[in-house]
């Protein structure tokens, strides 16, 4: 019982603390709520209902226990002229023993049934019909999203159509991460050498925030999730944009050359230029609005700061500083800015 209460309290604290963490960093994500009590998908709604039930039952138990405690303290407090010595001792009262065995069993049984029912409704074994299939891969410390059927690869910002179920295949490239966008669905771990699935169906357009929910190293706290639900036509347009080859702008030639001469291309994919997979795909980098898995807004200044030394924005990050001089930095940023 205490465990159940504790897990609800912890879930609520996590949901508020991750929001706090977001706010304390460079303003990067839109100021939208990630409150699990404001669901916008069916599975998140089921989870909220179960949470209210657990919270309600635990609150009632807490009230009863506290009431009896306060009553006992007042009723049996030491008074002047009270009889000395121990009060009468009661052992083996059958009715009391039965009551405090049966009542908790019934409560736990009810919570178990409600939990099993919710799990059956939330965790599907097969993708819902017509679902958009996306592979999500957790990396230290960013997210890779692969839309296999559409031939699109992006990072950190999952774009989905409103009203269509999304079936996520969850994989990990290194350690255990956990995909959790509270308004869309519950947590599911991404485990190395193991395949998990989760799904959600965003009912309203909007940006939904989340946070990696399994400690995964130095930048666990900087591993934000961002899901953008767009109207189906806008989603289709986004897919078309993402399928375009990377832009080639002559003015960015020097930066492009640097990109291929330095270590960049070993880790980052730019379709037509490089095919690295250790780091996020940069083919359409500038179609995204944040950098470093949500630690900062993506613009010329943060991009320059990032390339100069990624640990400026994300201490412990696996990308090294390439120690570029000012001119090289400008050229590199100039090139990356063309990757729309
Ligand atoms: Cu990834 Cu915590």
CSV table of C-alpha atoms in Angstrom, one decimal, residues 21-227:
chain,number,residue,atom,x,y,z
A,21,UNK,CA,14.8,21.3,-14.9
A,22,UNK,CA,13.6,22.4,-18.3
A,23,UNK,CA,12.9,25.9,-16.9
A,24,UNK,CA,16.2,26.3,-15.3
A,25,UNK,CA,18.2,25.7,-18.5
A,26,UNK,CA,18.4,28.0,-21.4
A,27,UNK,CA,14.8,28.6,-22.4
A,28,UNK,CA,14.5,25.9,-25.0
A,29,UNK,CA,11.2,24.1,-24.9
A,30,UNK,CA,7.9,25.9,-25.3
A,31,UNK,CA,6.2,26.6,-22.0
A,32,UNK,CA,3.7,23.8,-22.3
A,33,UNK,CA,2.7,21.6,-19.4
A,34,UNK,CA,3.9,18.0,-19.1
A,35,UNK,CA,1.3,17.2,-16.4
A,36,UNK,CA,0.2,13.6,-16.5
A,37,UNK,CA,-3.2,14.7,-15.2
A,38,UNK,CA,-3.9,16.6,-18.5
A,39,UNK,CA,-3.7,13.7,-21.0
A,40,UNK,CA,-4.2,14.1,-24.7
A,41,UNK,CA,-4.3,10.4,-25.7
A,42,UNK,CA,-6.3,7.4,-24.8
A,43,UNK,CA,-3.6,5.5,-23.0
A,44,UNK,CA,-2.5,8.6,-21.0
A,45,UNK,CA,-6.1,9.0,-19.9
A,46,UNK,CA,-6.3,5.4,-18.7
A,47,UNK,CA,-3.2,6.0,-16.7
A,48,UNK,CA,-4.6,9.2,-15.2
A,49,UNK,CA,-7.8,7.3,-14.1
A,50,UNK,CA,-5.8,4.6,-12.5
A,51,UNK,CA,-3.6,7.2,-10.7
A,52,UNK,CA,-6.7,8.9,-9.3
A,53,UNK,CA,-8.1,5.6,-8.1
A,54,UNK,CA,-4.8,4.7,-6.3
A,55,UNK,CA,-4.4,8.2,-5.0
A,56,UNK,CA,-8.0,8.3,-3.7
A,57,UNK,CA,-7.8,4.9,-1.9
A,58,UNK,CA,-4.4,5.8,-0.4
A,59,UNK,CA,-5.7,9.2,0.7
A,60,UNK,CA,-8.7,7.6,2.4
A,61,UNK,CA,-6.4,5.1,4.2
A,62,UNK,CA,-4.1,7.9,5.2
A,63,UNK,CA,-7.0,9.9,6.6
A,64,UNK,CA,-8.4,6.9,8.6
A,65,UNK,CA,-5.0,6.0,10.1
A,66,UNK,CA,-4.3,9.6,11.0
A,67,UNK,CA,-7.8,10.1,12.5
A,68,UNK,CA,-7.4,6.9,14.7
A,69,UNK,CA,-3.9,8.1,15.7
A,70,UNK,CA,-5.1,11.5,16.8
A,71,UNK,CA,-8.1,10.1,18.6
A,72,UNK,CA,-5.8,7.6,20.5
A,73,UNK,CA,-3.3,10.3,21.5
A,74,UNK,CA,-6.1,12.5,22.9
A,75,UNK,CA,-8.2,9.7,24.4
A,76,UNK,CA,-5.4,7.8,26.1
A,77,UNK,CA,-3.0,10.7,27.0
A,78,UNK,CA,-1.5,10.7,30.5
A,79,UNK,CA,-3.7,12.6,33.0
A,80,UNK,CA,-3.1,13.7,36.5
A,81,UNK,CA,-4.3,11.2,39.2
A,82,UNK,CA,-4.5,8.4,36.6
A,83,UNK,CA,-3.9,4.9,37.8
A,84,UNK,CA,-0.2,4.0,37.9
A,85,UNK,CA,1.3,1.0,36.0
A,86,UNK,CA,0.5,-0.6,32.6
A,87,UNK,CA,-2.9,-0.4,31.1
A,88,UNK,CA,-4.7,-3.7,30.5
A,89,UNK,CA,-3.1,-5.7,27.7
A,90,UNK,CA,-5.2,-7.4,25.0
A,91,UNK,CA,-3.9,-10.4,23.0
A,92,UNK,CA,-5.4,-12.5,20.3
A,93,UNK,CA,-8.6,-10.6,19.5
A,94,UNK,CA,-10.0,-12.6,16.6
A,95,UNK,CA,-12.2,-9.8,15.3
A,96,UNK,CA,-9.3,-7.3,15.2
A,97,UNK,CA,-6.9,-9.8,13.7
A,98,UNK,CA,-9.4,-10.8,10.9
A,99,UNK,CA,-10.3,-7.1,10.2
A,100,UNK,CA,-6.7,-6.0,9.7
A,101,UNK,CA,-5.9,-9.0,7.6
A,102,UNK,CA,-9.0,-9.0,5.4
A,103,UNK,CA,-9.4,-5.3,4.7
A,104,UNK,CA,-5.8,-4.7,3.3
A,105,UNK,CA,-6.1,-7.9,1.2
A,106,UNK,CA,-9.4,-6.6,-0.3
A,107,UNK,CA,-7.8,-3.2,-1.0
A,108,UNK,CA,-4.7,-4.8,-2.6
A,109,UNK,CA,-6.9,-7.1,-4.7
A,110,UNK,CA,-9.0,-4.2,-6.0
A,111,UNK,CA,-5.8,-2.2,-6.9
A,112,UNK,CA,-4.3,-5.3,-8.6
A,113,UNK,CA,-7.4,-5.8,-10.7
A,114,UNK,CA,-7.6,-2.1,-11.7
A,115,UNK,CA,-3.9,-2.1,-12.5
A,116,UNK,CA,-4.0,-5.3,-14.6
A,117,UNK,CA,-7.0,-3.9,-16.5
A,118,UNK,CA,-5.2,-0.6,-17.3
A,119,UNK,CA,-2.0,-2.5,-18.4
A,120,UNK,CA,-4.1,-4.6,-20.8
A,121,UNK,CA,-5.6,-1.4,-22.3
A,122,UNK,CA,-2.4,0.6,-22.4
A,123,UNK,CA,0.2,-2.0,-23.5
A,124,UNK,CA,-0.7,-3.4,-26.9
A,125,UNK,CA,1.1,-6.4,-28.3
A,126,UNK,CA,0.3,-5.5,-31.9
A,127,UNK,CA,0.4,-2.1,-33.6
A,128,UNK,CA,-3.1,-0.5,-33.9
A,129,UNK,CA,-4.4,-0.6,-37.4
A,130,UNK,CA,-3.1,2.2,-39.6
A,131,UNK,CA,-0.4,3.2,-37.1
A,132,UNK,CA,2.6,5.3,-38.1
A,133,UNK,CA,5.6,3.1,-37.3
A,134,UNK,CA,8.7,4.8,-35.9
A,135,UNK,CA,11.8,3.3,-34.5
A,136,UNK,CA,13.1,5.3,-31.5
A,137,UNK,CA,16.7,4.7,-30.4
A,138,UNK,CA,18.0,6.0,-27.1
A,139,UNK,CA,21.6,7.2,-27.2
A,140,UNK,CA,23.8,8.9,-24.5
A,141,UNK,CA,22.2,11.6,-24.5
A,142,UNK,CA,19.8,12.1,-27.4
A,143,UNK,CA,17.0,10.4,-29.3
A,144,UNK,CA,17.1,9.0,-32.8
A,145,UNK,CA,13.9,8.6,-34.7
A,146,UNK,CA,13.7,6.5,-37.9
A,147,UNK,CA,10.5,6.5,-40.0
A,148,UNK,CA,11.5,3.4,-42.0
A,149,UNK,CA,8.5,3.3,-44.4
A,150,UNK,CA,8.8,7.0,-45.2
A,151,UNK,CA,12.6,6.9,-45.4
A,152,UNK,CA,13.1,9.7,-42.9
A,153,UNK,CA,15.7,9.9,-40.1
A,154,UNK,CA,15.6,12.7,-37.6
A,155,UNK,CA,16.7,13.4,-34.0
A,156,UNK,CA,15.2,14.6,-30.7
A,157,UNK,CA,12.0,16.0,-32.1
A,158,UNK,CA,9.4,13.4,-33.0
A,159,UNK,CA,6.8,14.8,-35.4
A,160,UNK,CA,3.5,12.9,-35.7
A,161,UNK,CA,0.1,13.4,-37.2
A,162,UNK,CA,-2.9,14.2,-35.0
A,163,UNK,CA,-5.5,11.5,-34.7
A,164,UNK,CA,-3.4,8.6,-36.0
A,165,UNK,CA,-1.9,6.0,-33.7
A,166,UNK,CA,1.9,6.0,-33.5
A,167,UNK,CA,3.6,2.7,-32.8
A,168,UNK,CA,7.1,3.2,-31.4
A,169,UNK,CA,9.7,0.4,-31.5
A,170,UNK,CA,12.1,1.3,-28.7
A,171,UNK,CA,15.8,0.3,-28.9
A,172,UNK,CA,19.0,1.5,-27.2
A,173,UNK,CA,22.4,2.1,-28.6
A,174,UNK,CA,24.2,2.0,-25.2
A,175,UNK,CA,22.5,1.9,-21.8
A,176,UNK,CA,18.9,1.8,-20.5
A,177,UNK,CA,16.9,4.9,-21.2
A,178,UNK,CA,13.1,5.4,-20.7
A,179,UNK,CA,10.7,7.1,-23.1
A,180,UNK,CA,8.2,9.2,-21.2
A,181,UNK,CA,5.9,11.9,-22.5
A,182,UNK,CA,3.4,12.1,-19.6
A,183,UNK,CA,0.5,13.6,-21.6
A,184,UNK,CA,0.8,11.0,-24.3
A,185,UNK,CA,1.6,7.7,-22.5
A,186,UNK,CA,3.4,6.1,-19.6
A,187,UNK,CA,7.1,5.2,-19.4
A,188,UNK,CA,8.7,2.4,-21.4
A,189,UNK,CA,12.3,1.5,-21.1
A,190,UNK,CA,14.7,1.3,-24.1
A,191,UNK,CA,17.0,-1.6,-23.2
A,192,UNK,CA,20.2,-2.7,-25.1
A,193,UNK,CA,19.7,-5.9,-27.1
A,194,UNK,CA,16.0,-6.0,-26.4
A,195,UNK,CA,13.0,-4.6,-28.2
A,196,UNK,CA,10.2,-2.8,-26.5
A,197,UNK,CA,7.1,-1.1,-27.9
A,198,UNK,CA,4.9,1.7,-26.9
A,199,UNK,CA,2.1,3.6,-28.6
A,200,UNK,CA,0.0,6.7,-28.3
A,201,UNK,CA,-2.6,8.6,-30.3
A,202,UNK,CA,-2.3,12.4,-30.0
A,203,UNK,CA,-5.8,13.8,-30.1
A,204,UNK,CA,-4.8,17.5,-30.3
A,205,UNK,CA,-2.1,19.3,-32.2
A,206,UNK,CA,0.6,20.7,-30.0
A,207,UNK,CA,4.0,20.2,-28.5
A,208,UNK,CA,4.3,17.6,-25.8
A,209,UNK,CA,7.3,17.6,-23.5
A,210,UNK,CA,9.0,14.7,-21.8
A,211,UNK,CA,12.2,13.5,-20.2
A,212,UNK,CA,14.3,10.4,-20.3
A,213,UNK,CA,13.0,8.6,-17.2
A,214,UNK,CA,15.8,6.1,-16.5
A,215,UNK,CA,19.2,7.3,-15.1
A,216,UNK,CA,21.6,6.9,-18.0
A,217,UNK,CA,24.7,8.9,-17.2
A,218,UNK,CA,26.0,12.5,-16.9
A,219,UNK,CA,23.4,14.1,-19.2
A,220,UNK,CA,20.4,12.0,-18.2
A,221,UNK,CA,18.8,15.3,-17.0
A,222,UNK,CA,19.6,16.9,-20.4
A,223,UNK,CA,17.9,14.2,-22.4
A,224,UNK,CA,14.6,15.9,-23.1
A,225,UNK,CA,11.8,14.5,-25.2
A,226,UNK,CA,9.7,16.6,-27.6
A,227,UNK,CA,6.8,15.3,-29.6
